[in-house]
CSV table of C-alpha atoms and ligand atoms in Angstrom, one decimal:
chain,number,residue,atom,x,y,z
A,1,MET,CA,83.2,101.0,91.0
A,2,GLU,CA,84.1,100.3,94.7
A,3,TYR,CA,85.1,96.8,96.2
A,4,ARG,CA,85.3,97.0,99.9
A,5,SER,CA,87.4,94.7,102.0
A,6,SER,CA,88.4,94.5,105.8
A,7,VAL,CA,90.6,93.1,108.3
A,8,ASP,CA,89.6,93.3,112.3
A,9,ILE,CA,92.5,94.4,114.2
A,10,HIS,CA,92.8,92.5,117.3
A,11,SER,CA,96.2,91.0,117.5
A,12,GLU,CA,99.6,91.4,115.7
A,13,TRP,CA,98.8,88.4,113.5
A,14,ASP,CA,96.1,90.9,111.9
A,15,ILE,CA,98.6,93.5,111.2
A,16,VAL,CA,100.3,91.1,108.9
A,17,ALA,CA,96.7,90.2,107.5
A,18,ALA,CA,95.9,93.7,106.7
A,19,ARG,CA,99.0,94.1,104.9
A,20,GLN,CA,98.7,91.1,102.7
A,21,LEU,CA,95.2,92.1,101.9
A,22,GLY,CA,96.3,95.5,101.0
A,23,ARG,CA,99.2,94.1,99.0
A,24,ASN,CA,96.5,92.2,96.9
A,25,GLU,CA,94.3,94.8,96.4
A,26,ALA,CA,96.9,97.3,95.3
A,27,LYS,CA,98.3,94.5,92.8
A,28,LYS,CA,94.8,94.1,91.5
A,29,SER,CA,94.5,98.2,90.8
A,30,GLY,CA,97.4,98.0,88.9
A,31,PHE,CA,99.8,99.6,91.2
A,32,GLY,CA,103.7,99.0,90.6
A,33,THR,CA,106.0,97.2,93.5
A,34,VAL,CA,107.1,100.5,94.8
A,35,ASP,CA,103.7,102.1,95.3
A,36,GLN,CA,102.5,98.6,96.5
A,37,ALA,CA,105.2,99.0,99.2
A,38,ARG,CA,104.1,102.4,99.9
A,39,ILE,CA,100.5,101.2,100.5
A,40,THR,CA,101.5,98.2,102.8
A,41,THR,CA,103.4,100.4,104.9
A,42,ALA,CA,101.0,102.9,105.4
A,43,ILE,CA,98.7,100.2,106.3
A,44,SER,CA,100.9,98.8,108.5
A,45,GLU,CA,101.6,102.0,110.7
A,46,LEU,CA,98.0,102.6,111.1
A,47,ALA,CA,96.9,99.1,112.0
A,48,ARG,CA,99.9,99.2,114.6
A,49,ASN,CA,98.4,102.3,116.1
A,50,ILE,CA,95.2,100.6,116.5
A,51,TYR,CA,96.7,97.8,117.8
A,52,LEU,CA,98.9,100.1,120.2
A,53,TYR,CA,96.6,102.8,121.3
A,54,ALA,CA,92.9,101.5,120.5
A,55,GLY,CA,93.1,97.9,121.5
A,56,LYS,CA,91.4,96.7,118.7
A,57,GLY,CA,89.8,98.1,115.3
A,58,LYS,CA,89.3,97.6,111.8
A,59,ILE,CA,91.2,98.3,108.5
A,60,GLU,CA,88.8,98.4,105.4
A,61,ILE,CA,90.5,98.7,102.0
A,62,GLU,CA,88.3,100.4,99.2
A,63,ARG,CA,89.6,99.8,95.7
A,64,HIS,CA,88.3,102.1,93.1
A,65,THR,CA,87.7,100.9,89.7
A,66,GLY,CA,86.0,101.6,86.6
A,67,ASN,CA,86.3,104.4,83.9
A,68,GLY,CA,87.0,107.0,86.4
A,69,LEU,CA,89.8,107.4,88.8
A,70,ARG,CA,91.5,104.2,89.9
A,71,GLY,CA,93.1,103.9,93.4
A,72,ILE,CA,93.1,102.6,96.9
A,73,THR,CA,91.4,104.0,100.0
A,74,ILE,CA,92.6,102.7,103.6
A,75,ILE,CA,90.0,103.5,106.4
A,76,ALA,CA,91.5,102.9,109.5
A,77,SER,CA,88.9,103.0,112.6
A,78,ASP,CA,88.6,102.2,116.2
A,79,SER,CA,86.6,103.1,119.2
A,80,GLY,CA,89.5,104.0,121.4
A,81,PRO,CA,90.6,107.1,123.4
A,82,GLY,CA,90.8,109.4,120.3
A,83,ILE,CA,93.9,111.7,119.4
A,84,PRO,CA,93.6,114.8,121.8
A,85,ASP,CA,96.3,117.0,119.7
A,86,ILE,CA,96.3,115.8,116.2
A,87,ARG,CA,98.3,118.9,115.1
A,88,LYS,CA,101.1,117.8,117.7
A,89,VAL,CA,101.0,114.3,116.3
A,90,MET,CA,101.4,115.6,112.6
A,91,GLU,CA,104.9,117.1,113.6
A,92,ASP,CA,107.4,114.5,112.8
A,93,GLY,CA,108.7,113.2,116.0
A,94,PHE,CA,105.7,113.4,118.7
A,95,SER,CA,105.2,110.4,120.4
A,96,THR,CA,103.1,109.2,123.5
A,97,SER,CA,104.8,105.4,123.5
A,98,GLY,CA,108.3,106.3,122.9
A,99,GLY,CA,107.9,105.6,119.4
A,100,LEU,CA,109.6,107.6,116.8
A,101,GLY,CA,106.7,109.3,116.0
A,102,ALA,CA,107.1,108.7,112.6
A,103,GLY,CA,103.9,106.9,111.7
A,104,MET,CA,101.3,109.3,111.1
A,105,PRO,CA,103.4,112.0,109.3
A,106,GLY,CA,105.0,108.9,107.4
A,107,VAL,CA,101.5,108.1,106.2
A,108,LYS,CA,100.5,111.2,104.8
A,109,ARG,CA,103.6,111.2,103.2
A,110,LEU,CA,103.4,108.0,101.3
A,111,MET,CA,99.7,108.6,100.2
A,112,ASP,CA,97.7,111.3,98.1
A,113,GLU,CA,95.3,112.2,100.2
A,114,PHE,CA,95.1,112.0,104.1
A,115,LYS,CA,92.1,112.9,106.7
A,116,VAL,CA,91.8,112.1,110.4
A,117,ASP,CA,88.5,112.2,112.1
A,118,THR,CA,89.0,112.1,115.9
A,119,GLU,CA,87.3,112.6,118.9
A,120,ALA,CA,88.4,112.1,122.8
A,121,GLY,CA,86.7,109.1,124.4
A,122,VAL,CA,84.9,108.4,121.0
A,123,GLY,CA,87.7,106.9,118.4
A,124,THR,CA,89.2,108.0,115.1
A,125,ILE,CA,89.1,107.3,111.7
A,126,ILE,CA,91.9,107.7,109.6
A,127,THR,CA,91.1,107.7,105.6
A,128,ALA,CA,93.9,107.6,103.3
A,129,THR,CA,94.0,107.5,99.4
A,130,LYS,CA,96.5,106.8,96.7
A,131,TRP,CA,95.4,107.3,92.9
A,132,LEU,CA,96.9,105.5,90.1
A,133,ARG,CA,98.6,107.6,87.6
B,201,LIG,N1,94.6,105.1,116.8
B,201,LIG,C1,94.9,106.0,117.3
B,201,LIG,N2,94.3,106.1,118.8
B,201,LIG,C2,94.7,106.9,119.7
B,201,LIG,N3,96.1,107.7,119.5
B,201,LIG,C3,96.7,107.4,118.6
B,201,LIG,C4,96.1,106.5,117.2
B,201,LIG,N4,97.2,106.7,116.4
B,201,LIG,C5,98.0,107.2,116.9
B,201,LIG,N5,97.9,108.0,118.3
B,201,LIG,C6,98.8,108.7,119.2
B,201,LIG,O1,99.7,109.7,117.9
B,201,LIG,C7,100.6,109.4,118.7
B,201,LIG,C8,101.8,109.5,117.1
B,201,LIG,O2,101.4,108.3,116.3
B,201,LIG,P1,102.6,108.1,115.4
B,201,LIG,O3,102.3,106.8,114.7
B,201,LIG,O4,102.7,109.2,114.7
B,201,LIG,O5,103.7,107.8,116.3
B,201,LIG,P2,104.1,106.5,117.3
B,201,LIG,O6,103.3,105.4,117.1
B,201,LIG,O7,104.1,106.9,118.6
B,201,LIG,O8,105.9,106.0,116.9
B,201,LIG,P3,106.1,105.3,115.6
B,201,LIG,O9,104.8,105.1,114.9
B,201,LIG,O10,106.9,106.1,114.9
B,201,LIG,O11,106.8,103.9,116.3
B,201,LIG,C9,101.1,108.1,119.1
B,201,LIG,O12,102.0,108.4,120.0
B,201,LIG,C10,99.6,108.1,120.4
B,201,LIG,O13,99.8,109.2,121.2
B,202,LIG,MG1,102.9,104.8,115.3
Protein backbone atom coordinates (compact mmCIF):
# COMPACT_ATOMS: atom_id res chain seq x y z
CA MET A 1 0.00 0.00 0.00
CA GLU A 2 1.07 3.55 -0.60
CA TYR A 3 0.01 6.65 1.28
CA ARG A 4 0.80 9.92 -0.41
CA SER A 5 0.76 13.39 1.12
CA SER A 6 2.18 16.66 -0.13
CA VAL A 7 3.13 20.25 0.62
CA ASP A 8 3.19 23.00 -2.00
CA ILE A 9 6.38 25.05 -1.79
CA HIS A 10 5.87 28.79 -2.27
CA SER A 11 7.61 30.32 0.73
CA GLU A 12 10.24 29.51 3.32
CA TRP A 13 7.47 28.53 5.76
CA ASP A 14 6.44 25.77 3.39
CA ILE A 15 9.94 24.29 3.72
CA VAL A 16 9.30 23.97 7.47
CA ALA A 17 5.91 22.37 6.80
CA ALA A 18 7.45 19.86 4.37
CA ARG A 19 10.07 18.91 6.98
CA GLN A 20 7.36 18.36 9.59
CA LEU A 21 5.28 16.23 7.25
CA GLY A 22 8.38 14.17 6.38
CA ARG A 23 9.26 13.65 10.03
CA ASN A 24 5.73 12.49 10.88
CA GLU A 25 5.57 10.11 7.93
CA ALA A 26 9.04 8.72 8.75
CA LYS A 27 7.93 8.15 12.34
CA LYS A 28 4.78 6.34 11.16
CA SER A 29 6.98 4.14 8.97
CA GLY A 30 8.98 3.06 12.00
CA PHE A 31 12.25 4.87 11.25
CA GLY A 32 14.42 5.69 14.25
CA THR A 33 15.40 9.24 15.16
CA VAL A 34 18.66 9.16 13.16
CA ASP A 35 16.92 8.10 9.95
CA GLN A 36 14.09 10.57 10.65
CA ALA A 37 16.76 13.29 10.73
CA ARG A 38 18.30 12.02 7.47
CA ILE A 39 14.91 12.09 5.76
CA THR A 40 13.98 15.57 7.03
CA THR A 41 17.40 16.93 6.01
CA ALA A 42 16.94 15.54 2.49
CA ILE A 43 13.48 17.14 2.31
CA SER A 44 14.90 20.49 3.50
CA GLU A 45 17.58 20.53 0.83
CA LEU A 46 15.19 19.62 -1.97
CA ALA A 47 12.50 22.07 -0.81
CA ARG A 48 15.08 24.85 -0.44
CA ASN A 49 16.34 24.20 -3.98
CA ILE A 50 12.77 24.43 -5.30
CA TYR A 51 12.26 27.73 -3.47
CA LEU A 52 15.62 29.19 -4.57
CA TYR A 53 15.90 28.03 -8.17
CA ALA A 54 12.37 27.32 -9.38
CA GLY A 55 10.39 29.73 -7.17
CA LYS A 56 7.67 27.20 -6.50
CA GLY A 57 6.91 23.50 -6.70
CA LYS A 58 5.84 20.58 -4.59
CA ILE A 59 7.17 18.03 -2.11
CA GLU A 60 5.28 14.75 -2.07
CA ILE A 61 5.88 12.03 0.51
CA GLU A 62 4.99 8.46 -0.31
CA ARG A 63 4.90 5.99 2.56
CA HIS A 64 5.23 2.35 1.49
CA THR A 65 3.49 0.04 3.94
CA GLY A 66 2.16 -3.49 4.08
CA ASN A 67 3.98 -6.82 3.81
CA GLY A 68 6.52 -5.83 1.20
CA LEU A 69 9.37 -3.37 1.58
CA ARG A 70 8.60 -0.50 3.91
CA GLY A 71 10.00 2.97 3.43
CA ILE A 72 9.60 6.56 2.35
CA THR A 73 9.88 8.18 -1.07
CA ILE A 74 10.36 11.93 -1.46
CA ILE A 75 9.24 13.39 -4.79
CA ALA A 76 10.38 16.99 -5.32
CA SER A 77 8.95 18.52 -8.47
CA ASP A 78 8.91 21.94 -10.08
CA SER A 79 8.31 23.62 -13.42
CA GLY A 80 11.39 25.81 -13.09
CA PRO A 81 14.38 26.30 -15.39
CA GLY A 82 15.72 22.75 -15.06
CA ILE A 83 19.34 21.81 -14.28
CA PRO A 84 21.52 22.12 -17.38
CA ASP A 85 24.52 20.08 -16.19
CA ILE A 86 23.32 17.52 -13.70
CA ARG A 87 26.68 15.65 -13.72
CA LYS A 88 28.48 18.76 -12.48
CA VAL A 89 25.84 19.29 -9.81
CA MET A 90 26.35 15.79 -8.46
CA GLU A 91 30.05 16.54 -7.93
CA ASP A 92 30.35 18.09 -4.47
CA GLY A 93 30.86 21.82 -4.50
CA PHE A 94 29.03 22.97 -7.63
CA SER A 95 26.70 25.90 -7.03
CA THR A 96 25.22 28.66 -9.18
CA SER A 97 24.18 30.67 -6.12
CA GLY A 98 27.33 30.85 -4.00
CA GLY A 99 26.06 28.03 -1.79
CA LEU A 100 28.21 25.11 -0.69
CA GLY A 101 26.86 22.99 -3.53
CA ALA A 102 26.48 20.19 -1.01
CA GLY A 103 22.69 19.90 -1.20
CA MET A 104 22.11 17.41 -3.99
CA PRO A 105 25.13 15.15 -3.36
CA GLY A 106 24.13 15.22 0.31
CA VAL A 107 20.60 14.06 -0.46
CA LYS A 108 22.01 11.20 -2.53
CA ARG A 109 24.21 10.09 0.39
CA LEU A 110 21.39 10.35 2.94
CA MET A 111 18.91 8.25 0.96
CA ASP A 112 19.10 4.71 -0.57
CA GLU A 113 17.82 5.55 -4.04
CA PHE A 114 18.13 8.83 -5.89
CA LYS A 115 16.98 9.82 -9.38
CA VAL A 116 16.87 13.15 -11.20
CA ASP A 117 14.67 13.91 -14.20
CA THR A 118 15.32 17.39 -15.49
CA GLU A 119 14.89 19.25 -18.73
CA ALA A 120 15.90 22.82 -19.55
CA GLY A 121 12.86 25.07 -19.64
CA VAL A 122 10.53 22.30 -18.49
CA GLY A 123 11.43 21.55 -14.88
CA THR A 124 12.88 19.06 -12.47
CA ILE A 125 11.63 15.96 -10.68
CA ILE A 126 13.84 14.40 -8.02
CA THR A 127 12.83 11.07 -6.52
CA ALA A 128 14.62 9.73 -3.45
CA THR A 129 13.75 6.67 -1.36
CA LYS A 130 14.85 5.32 1.99
CA TRP A 131 14.00 1.73 2.89
CA LEU A 132 13.36 0.51 6.40
CA ARG A 133 15.64 -2.37 7.31
N1 LIG B 1 15.07 22.43 -8.59
C1 LIG B 1 16.10 23.02 -9.24
N2 LIG B 1 15.86 23.75 -10.38
C2 LIG B 1 16.88 24.32 -11.04
N3 LIG B 1 18.19 24.26 -10.66
C3 LIG B 1 18.47 23.57 -9.53
C4 LIG B 1 17.46 22.92 -8.77
N4 LIG B 1 18.04 22.29 -7.72
C5 LIG B 1 19.36 22.55 -7.83
N5 LIG B 1 19.63 23.32 -8.91
C6 LIG B 1 20.99 23.75 -9.39
O1 LIG B 1 21.93 22.84 -8.90
C7 LIG B 1 22.96 23.52 -8.16
C8 LIG B 1 23.44 22.64 -7.02
O2 LIG B 1 22.41 22.43 -6.04
P1 LIG B 1 22.85 22.01 -4.57
O3 LIG B 1 21.63 21.97 -3.72
O4 LIG B 1 23.70 20.80 -4.65
O5 LIG B 1 23.79 23.23 -4.12
P2 LIG B 1 23.37 24.74 -3.79
O6 LIG B 1 21.89 24.86 -3.60
O7 LIG B 1 23.99 25.63 -4.84
O8 LIG B 1 24.14 24.98 -2.41
P3 LIG B 1 23.72 24.38 -0.97
O9 LIG B 1 22.54 23.46 -1.17
O10 LIG B 1 24.94 23.63 -0.49
O11 LIG B 1 23.41 25.58 -0.15
C9 LIG B 1 22.32 24.84 -7.72
O12 LIG B 1 23.29 25.84 -7.52
C10 LIG B 1 21.39 25.14 -8.89
O13 LIG B 1 22.12 25.76 -9.94
MG1 LIG C 1 20.81 23.49 -2.40
